[in-house]
Amino acid sequence: MIEKGHYWRNRELRNHVGIIDDTVAPTLLLKDSTYLNIYTKQWLHAHIWIYHDRIVYVGEKLPKNLDNVEVVDCKDKYLVPGYMEPHAHPYQLYNPEELARHAAKTGTTTLVNDNQMWNFLLDKKKAFTLLDEFNTLPISMYWWARFDSQTAIQDEERLYNTRNIMDWLSHPSVAQGGELTSWPRLLDGDDRLLFWIQEAKRQGKPVEGHLPGASEKTLTKMKLLGIAADHESMTGADVIKRLELGYHVGLRNSSIRPDLSKLVEEILAEGLTEFDNLTMTTDGSTPAFYEKGIINVCIEIAIDKGIPIEDAYRMATYNVARHFGLHEQLGSITPGRIAHINILDSKSNPHPTSVLAKGQWILKDGIEQAIPQKIEWEKYGISPISFDWELQISDLQFSVPIGLELVNDVIIKPYAIETDITPDELPDNRDDAFLLLIDRNGEWRVNTTIKGFTKNLGGIASSYSATGDIVIMGKNKHDMLRAWKRMKDIGGGIVVVDKGEVKFELPLQLGGIMFKGNMVELIKNEKELKKLLKDYGYPFEDPIYSILFLSSTHLPYIRITQQGIIDVKKHEVLFPAIMR
């Protein structure tokens, strides 16, 4: 017996064939286009027929039936497939829906997204319903199945167990396993992790690694154990070694690792001429980095640095789709594919003047088209945080001898605390500041200090963090309390206080992690926050990432986590969390 959904799909496919037979009219005709045929790497002339969300014909014929068909003259235009971001972290202050809408306006019409935040914010049933709701957007949204928390949480087994991982991998919107930040566990003999990797491969879904600085020996072992891809190359030699070992390689251009220009220069200098196993990613950059777009910016860099134009577009389209086994739906302008199409003024200019996503105009002749909001966040309980507990001055007691010192935006080393940290305020002539990580439900806390984040800021409180727990830092305990109270009042977000005065606040009304407004407004807020923190002595480029990665145990050398202060290399808790 054929299920109801299959009858619907069969009817759609019969309609597609009917359009070729001129018994059904297409809904949109892109007339006289010059398009990039991804398979032949040629620019060809064609008329492109679209029926709702699908491309049904690409060739020299025109449909006989033009009843109620929108006809767009594409003479002197160049058409390429919609761009694909293969490695998105869609909650870096923005929310996934707004990121997708913003991305699509500049031609990135498919995102393959980290699922981590849904593990922390939602139960599995709600998460899967939300994934289905994302499929109603004109932008194609796919997801990962994370195998680890990327930190040390108190209930790892509850979230990352075989049943949950198998359910995530089986979901049709999930395109890959990983990224695997817990790969040292795999090398140490974790057979359950190895089983999850095998199951992903059995379902035809690749597993992505996280292997910065890995040796040839480690890369070989990981390939033997089933890792298919990696985006952590820091040099052209890293890229080429991974290609030689059979990896699919993502070239990164992110707010903390804007490496794409250098990587392209170095691989071309080494004589690389084959680009079929390369893609490009912005790796979850912070909002202002996306002001001019996402993958369109990467393509421009690749072309400017000497990648052949056709290969640069393939790296952003078909290569991504083929890697994830989605090439029958995405990544080319051919019959049966989803109608993600970018219309360009010239071959070498990847910034589109018009964008189609699932056959719907996102941008038309340079004018943004309205995309209705689809996601009802409150339905999933993703709303402002209601804190039913209070932070007390007694929670701000600091006595541990080891603090965290920022080496750069995300690398942290331990240091011996020599400053007297018992007073309510630390001196401006030392760059130590108080650091508190406290459970969002108020059940535990971890107290230490941080060096290198600020020289003289009174206090900052943030519900934006890797796990959604509360980060509070500063020189003055009373300013820290004031920042906490204001953050509590606005239902979560980031609040900066100095000398008793609120200097900045950013409400994050979606679970205390994500902004509910539009990207333009968020970019303005992020720029203001970054400037303010630099004025108070933040010495690096991206304070948002510094806050996010305070608890991320995939990075060296020491972290503050739900379990306590962790020595990453030794996998040891140096100072455990304190129950309140």
PDB file of C-alpha atoms in Angstrom, residues 93-272:
ATOM      1  CA  LEU A  93      23.722  35.683  18.873  1.00  0.00           C
ATOM      2  CA  TYR A  94      21.541  35.388  15.756  1.00  0.00           C
ATOM      3  CA  ASN A  95      18.908  32.671  15.454  1.00  0.00           C
ATOM      4  CA  PRO A  96      18.822  30.064  12.643  1.00  0.00           C
ATOM      5  CA  GLU A  97      15.795  31.527  10.901  1.00  0.00           C
ATOM      6  CA  GLU A  98      17.187  35.054  10.770  1.00  0.00           C
ATOM      7  CA  LEU A  99      20.601  33.767   9.700  1.00  0.00           C
ATOM      8  CA  ALA A 100      18.950  31.827   6.861  1.00  0.00           C
ATOM      9  CA  ARG A 101      16.924  34.849   5.727  1.00  0.00           C
ATOM     10  CA  HIS A 102      20.001  37.083   5.833  1.00  0.00           C
ATOM     11  CA  ALA A 103      22.150  34.511   4.025  1.00  0.00           C
ATOM     12  CA  ALA A 104      19.627  34.006   1.247  1.00  0.00           C
ATOM     13  CA  LYS A 105      19.590  37.700   0.326  1.00  0.00           C
ATOM     14  CA  THR A 106      23.202  37.358  -0.823  1.00  0.00           C
ATOM     15  CA  GLY A 107      22.770  33.979  -2.483  1.00  0.00           C
ATOM     16  CA  THR A 108      23.439  31.371   0.223  1.00  0.00           C
ATOM     17  CA  THR A 109      20.247  29.343  -0.020  1.00  0.00           C
ATOM     18  CA  THR A 110      21.288  26.163   1.830  1.00  0.00           C
ATOM     19  CA  LEU A 111      22.747  25.852   5.337  1.00  0.00           C
ATOM     20  CA  VAL A 112      24.020  22.673   7.008  1.00  0.00           C
ATOM     21  CA  ASN A 113      23.697  23.492  10.695  1.00  0.00           C
ATOM     22  CA  ASP A 114      25.054  22.474  14.075  1.00  0.00           C
ATOM     23  CA  ASN A 115      22.290  20.907  16.199  1.00  0.00           C
ATOM     24  CA  GLN A 116      24.079  21.505  19.512  1.00  0.00           C
ATOM     25  CA  MET A 117      21.811  24.191  20.922  1.00  0.00           C
ATOM     26  CA  TRP A 118      18.713  22.069  20.397  1.00  0.00           C
ATOM     27  CA  ASN A 119      20.321  19.398  22.585  1.00  0.00           C
ATOM     28  CA  PHE A 120      20.630  21.943  25.392  1.00  0.00           C
ATOM     29  CA  LEU A 121      17.345  23.852  24.942  1.00  0.00           C
ATOM     30  CA  LEU A 122      14.796  21.254  23.770  1.00  0.00           C
ATOM     31  CA  ASP A 123      13.730  17.685  24.313  1.00  0.00           C
ATOM     32  CA  LYS A 124      14.155  15.474  21.268  1.00  0.00           C
ATOM     33  CA  LYS A 125      10.493  15.442  20.242  1.00  0.00           C
ATOM     34  CA  LYS A 126      10.285  19.229  20.183  1.00  0.00           C
ATOM     35  CA  ALA A 127      13.613  19.463  18.401  1.00  0.00           C
ATOM     36  CA  PHE A 128      12.446  17.184  15.595  1.00  0.00           C
ATOM     37  CA  THR A 129       9.200  19.126  15.228  1.00  0.00           C
ATOM     38  CA  LEU A 130      11.255  22.300  14.964  1.00  0.00           C
ATOM     39  CA  LEU A 131      13.447  20.749  12.270  1.00  0.00           C
ATOM     40  CA  ASP A 132      10.317  19.935  10.295  1.00  0.00           C
ATOM     41  CA  GLU A 133       9.128  23.514  10.675  1.00  0.00           C
ATOM     42  CA  PHE A 134      12.416  24.803   9.290  1.00  0.00           C
ATOM     43  CA  ASN A 135      11.632  22.833   6.128  1.00  0.00           C
ATOM     44  CA  THR A 136       8.774  25.259   5.440  1.00  0.00           C
ATOM     45  CA  LEU A 137      11.300  28.063   4.847  1.00  0.00           C
ATOM     46  CA  PRO A 138      12.335  28.836   1.260  1.00  0.00           C
ATOM     47  CA  ILE A 139      15.932  28.257   2.383  1.00  0.00           C
ATOM     48  CA  SER A 140      17.035  24.613   2.615  1.00  0.00           C
ATOM     49  CA  MET A 141      18.005  23.799   6.205  1.00  0.00           C
ATOM     50  CA  TYR A 142      19.949  20.651   7.057  1.00  0.00           C
ATOM     51  CA  TRP A 143      21.510  19.676  10.391  1.00  0.00           C
ATOM     52  CA  TRP A 144      24.280  17.704  12.058  1.00  0.00           C
ATOM     53  CA  ALA A 145      23.986  14.988  14.672  1.00  0.00           C
ATOM     54  CA  ARG A 146      26.489  15.936  17.380  1.00  0.00           C
ATOM     55  CA  PHE A 147      28.199  13.022  19.141  1.00  0.00           C
ATOM     56  CA  ASP A 148      29.509  15.072  22.085  1.00  0.00           C
ATOM     57  CA  SER A 149      28.780  18.246  24.032  1.00  0.00           C
ATOM     58  CA  GLN A 150      32.094  19.984  23.219  1.00  0.00           C
ATOM     59  CA  THR A 151      32.404  20.722  26.942  1.00  0.00           C
ATOM     60  CA  ALA A 152      32.151  18.897  30.275  1.00  0.00           C
ATOM     61  CA  ILE A 153      28.497  18.885  31.303  1.00  0.00           C
ATOM     62  CA  GLN A 154      26.923  17.276  34.333  1.00  0.00           C
ATOM     63  CA  ASP A 155      24.439  15.064  32.435  1.00  0.00           C
ATOM     64  CA  GLU A 156      26.334  14.024  29.287  1.00  0.00           C
ATOM     65  CA  GLU A 157      24.802  10.535  29.200  1.00  0.00           C
ATOM     66  CA  ARG A 158      21.245  11.894  29.251  1.00  0.00           C
ATOM     67  CA  LEU A 159      21.825  13.798  26.021  1.00  0.00           C
ATOM     68  CA  TYR A 160      24.508  11.797  24.225  1.00  0.00           C
ATOM     69  CA  ASN A 161      23.430   8.171  24.351  1.00  0.00           C
ATOM     70  CA  THR A 162      23.002   5.605  21.605  1.00  0.00           C
ATOM     71  CA  ARG A 163      19.233   5.921  21.335  1.00  0.00           C
ATOM     72  CA  ASN A 164      19.352   9.695  20.961  1.00  0.00           C
ATOM     73  CA  ILE A 165      22.232   9.604  18.475  1.00  0.00           C
ATOM     74  CA  MET A 166      20.516   6.944  16.351  1.00  0.00           C
ATOM     75  CA  ASP A 167      17.294   8.969  16.306  1.00  0.00           C
ATOM     76  CA  TRP A 168      19.138  12.101  15.211  1.00  0.00           C
ATOM     77  CA  LEU A 169      21.066  10.260  12.507  1.00  0.00           C
ATOM     78  CA  SER A 170      17.826   8.764  11.162  1.00  0.00           C
ATOM     79  CA  HIS A 171      16.100  12.118  10.787  1.00  0.00           C
ATOM     80  CA  PRO A 172      15.778  13.058   7.087  1.00  0.00           C
ATOM     81  CA  SER A 173      16.942  16.635   7.755  1.00  0.00           C
ATOM     82  CA  VAL A 174      20.206  15.429   9.326  1.00  0.00           C
ATOM     83  CA  ALA A 175      23.029  15.354   6.767  1.00  0.00           C
ATOM     84  CA  GLN A 176      26.075  14.351   8.805  1.00  0.00           C
ATOM     85  CA  GLY A 177      27.513  13.149  12.084  1.00  0.00           C
ATOM     86  CA  GLY A 178      29.770  15.479  14.044  1.00  0.00           C
ATOM     87  CA  GLU A 179      31.630  17.700  14.020  1.00  0.00           C
ATOM     88  CA  LEU A 180      33.631  15.316  16.188  1.00  0.00           C
ATOM     89  CA  THR A 181      35.420  17.385  18.819  1.00  0.00           C
ATOM     90  CA  SER A 182      35.802  14.362  21.120  1.00  0.00           C
ATOM     91  CA  TRP A 183      38.142  12.565  18.714  1.00  0.00           C
ATOM     92  CA  PRO A 184      40.782  11.931  21.449  1.00  0.00           C
ATOM     93  CA  ARG A 185      38.190   9.645  23.092  1.00  0.00           C
ATOM     94  CA  LEU A 186      37.893   7.769  19.820  1.00  0.00           C
ATOM     95  CA  LEU A 187      41.638   7.237  19.642  1.00  0.00           C
ATOM     96  CA  ASP A 188      41.644   6.169  23.295  1.00  0.00           C
ATOM     97  CA  GLY A 189      39.318   3.264  22.482  1.00  0.00           C
ATOM     98  CA  ASP A 190      35.738   4.556  22.878  1.00  0.00           C
ATOM     99  CA  ASP A 191      33.907   1.842  20.939  1.00  0.00           C
ATOM    100  CA  ARG A 192      30.474   3.377  21.437  1.00  0.00           C
ATOM    101  CA  LEU A 193      31.682   6.487  19.604  1.00  0.00           C
ATOM    102  CA  LEU A 194      33.105   4.251  16.878  1.00  0.00           C
ATOM    103  CA  PHE A 195      29.733   2.500  16.580  1.00  0.00           C
ATOM    104  CA  TRP A 196      27.976   5.847  16.089  1.00  0.00           C
ATOM    105  CA  ILE A 197      30.420   6.721  13.311  1.00  0.00           C
ATOM    106  CA  GLN A 198      29.810   3.367  11.628  1.00  0.00           C
ATOM    107  CA  GLU A 199      26.059   3.857  11.853  1.00  0.00           C
ATOM    108  CA  ALA A 200      26.310   7.301  10.256  1.00  0.00           C
ATOM    109  CA  LYS A 201      28.331   5.818   7.399  1.00  0.00           C
ATOM    110  CA  ARG A 202      25.852   2.954   7.031  1.00  0.00           C
ATOM    111  CA  GLN A 203      23.140   5.557   6.478  1.00  0.00           C
ATOM    112  CA  GLY A 204      25.270   7.300   3.874  1.00  0.00           C
ATOM    113  CA  LYS A 205      25.953  10.304   6.079  1.00  0.00           C
ATOM    114  CA  PRO A 206      29.557  11.518   6.404  1.00  0.00           C
ATOM    115  CA  VAL A 207      31.180  12.246   9.751  1.00  0.00           C
ATOM    116  CA  GLU A 208      33.114  15.488  10.052  1.00  0.00           C
ATOM    117  CA  GLY A 209      36.180  15.768  12.230  1.00  0.00           C
ATOM    118  CA  HIS A 210      37.707  18.658  14.155  1.00  0.00           C
ATOM    119  CA  LEU A 211      41.428  18.126  13.695  1.00  0.00           C
ATOM    120  CA  PRO A 212      43.459  21.347  13.987  1.00  0.00           C
ATOM    121  CA  GLY A 213      47.192  20.720  13.817  1.00  0.00           C
ATOM    122  CA  ALA A 214      46.752  16.953  13.496  1.00  0.00           C
ATOM    123  CA  SER A 215      49.792  14.959  12.388  1.00  0.00           C
ATOM    124  CA  GLU A 216      49.799  12.649   9.389  1.00  0.00           C
ATOM    125  CA  LYS A 217      49.650   9.713  11.806  1.00  0.00           C
ATOM    126  CA  THR A 218      46.558  11.085  13.570  1.00  0.00           C
ATOM    127  CA  LEU A 219      44.869  12.002  10.287  1.00  0.00           C
ATOM    128  CA  THR A 220      45.476   8.486   9.000  1.00  0.00           C
ATOM    129  CA  LYS A 221      44.054   6.885  12.132  1.00  0.00           C
ATOM    130  CA  MET A 222      40.964   9.092  11.983  1.00  0.00           C
ATOM    131  CA  LYS A 223      40.434   8.228   8.320  1.00  0.00           C
ATOM    132  CA  LEU A 224      40.666   4.525   9.173  1.00  0.00           C
ATOM    133  CA  LEU A 225      38.062   5.028  11.912  1.00  0.00           C
ATOM    134  CA  GLY A 226      35.606   6.654   9.516  1.00  0.00           C
ATOM    135  CA  ILE A 227      36.128  10.427   9.547  1.00  0.00           C
ATOM    136  CA  ALA A 228      35.326  11.794   6.099  1.00  0.00           C
ATOM    137  CA  ALA A 229      35.917  15.547   6.322  1.00  0.00           C
ATOM    138  CA  ASP A 230      37.709  18.303   8.187  1.00  0.00           C
ATOM    139  CA  HIS A 231      37.611  22.113   8.068  1.00  0.00           C
ATOM    140  CA  GLU A 232      40.506  22.890  10.433  1.00  0.00           C
ATOM    141  CA  SER A 233      43.368  23.326   7.947  1.00  0.00           C
ATOM    142  CA  MET A 234      45.537  26.292   8.913  1.00  0.00           C
ATOM    143  CA  THR A 235      48.021  26.090   6.037  1.00  0.00           C
ATOM    144  CA  GLY A 236      48.000  25.048   2.398  1.00  0.00           C
ATOM    145  CA  ALA A 237      50.145  22.067   3.385  1.00  0.00           C
ATOM    146  CA  ASP A 238      47.381  21.014   5.826  1.00  0.00           C
ATOM    147  CA  VAL A 239      44.857  21.164   2.998  1.00  0.00           C
ATOM    148  CA  ILE A 240      46.947  19.121   0.586  1.00  0.00           C
ATOM    149  CA  LYS A 241      47.827  16.467   3.167  1.00  0.00           C
ATOM    150  CA  ARG A 242      44.134  15.989   3.958  1.00  0.00           C
ATOM    151  CA  LEU A 243      43.301  15.734   0.250  1.00  0.00           C
ATOM    152  CA  GLU A 244      46.070  13.176  -0.262  1.00  0.00           C
ATOM    153  CA  LEU A 245      44.579  11.051   2.540  1.00  0.00           C
ATOM    154  CA  GLY A 246      41.100  11.185   1.002  1.00  0.00           C
ATOM    155  CA  TYR A 247      39.466  13.830   3.171  1.00  0.00           C
ATOM    156  CA  HIS A 248      36.834  16.235   1.967  1.00  0.00           C
ATOM    157  CA  VAL A 249      38.321  19.595   3.001  1.00  0.00           C
ATOM    158  CA  GLY A 250      36.534  22.786   4.002  1.00  0.00           C
ATOM    159  CA  LEU A 251      38.532  25.994   3.534  1.00  0.00           C
ATOM    160  CA  ARG A 252      37.664  28.337   6.381  1.00  0.00           C
ATOM    161  CA  ASN A 253      37.005  32.059   6.286  1.00  0.00           C
ATOM    162  CA  SER A 254      35.609  32.964   9.709  1.00  0.00           C
ATOM    163  CA  SER A 255      35.635  35.897  12.076  1.00  0.00           C
ATOM    164  CA  ILE A 256      38.405  34.329  14.169  1.00  0.00           C
ATOM    165  CA  ARG A 257      40.112  32.350  11.371  1.00  0.00           C
ATOM    166  CA  PRO A 258      39.843  34.414   8.133  1.00  0.00           C
ATOM    167  CA  ASP A 259      42.236  31.995   6.428  1.00  0.00           C
ATOM    168  CA  LEU A 260      40.714  31.539   2.975  1.00  0.00           C
ATOM    169  CA  SER A 261      42.957  33.993   1.082  1.00  0.00           C
ATOM    170  CA  LYS A 262      46.114  32.458   2.545  1.00  0.00           C
ATOM    171  CA  LEU A 263      44.946  28.877   2.024  1.00  0.00           C
ATOM    172  CA  VAL A 264      44.079  29.469  -1.629  1.00  0.00           C
ATOM    173  CA  GLU A 265      47.393  31.215  -2.295  1.00  0.00           C
ATOM    174  CA  GLU A 266      49.317  28.330  -0.732  1.00  0.00           C
ATOM    175  CA  ILE A 267      47.483  25.455  -2.438  1.00  0.00           C
ATOM    176  CA  LEU A 268      47.840  27.156  -5.819  1.00  0.00           C
ATOM    177  CA  ALA A 269      51.530  27.753  -5.146  1.00  0.00           C
ATOM    178  CA  GLU A 270      51.846  24.013  -4.522  1.00  0.00           C
ATOM    179  CA  GLY A 271      50.390  23.377  -7.975  1.00  0.00           C
ATOM    180  CA  LEU A 272      46.953  22.066  -6.976  1.00  0.00           C
TER     181      LEU A 272
END
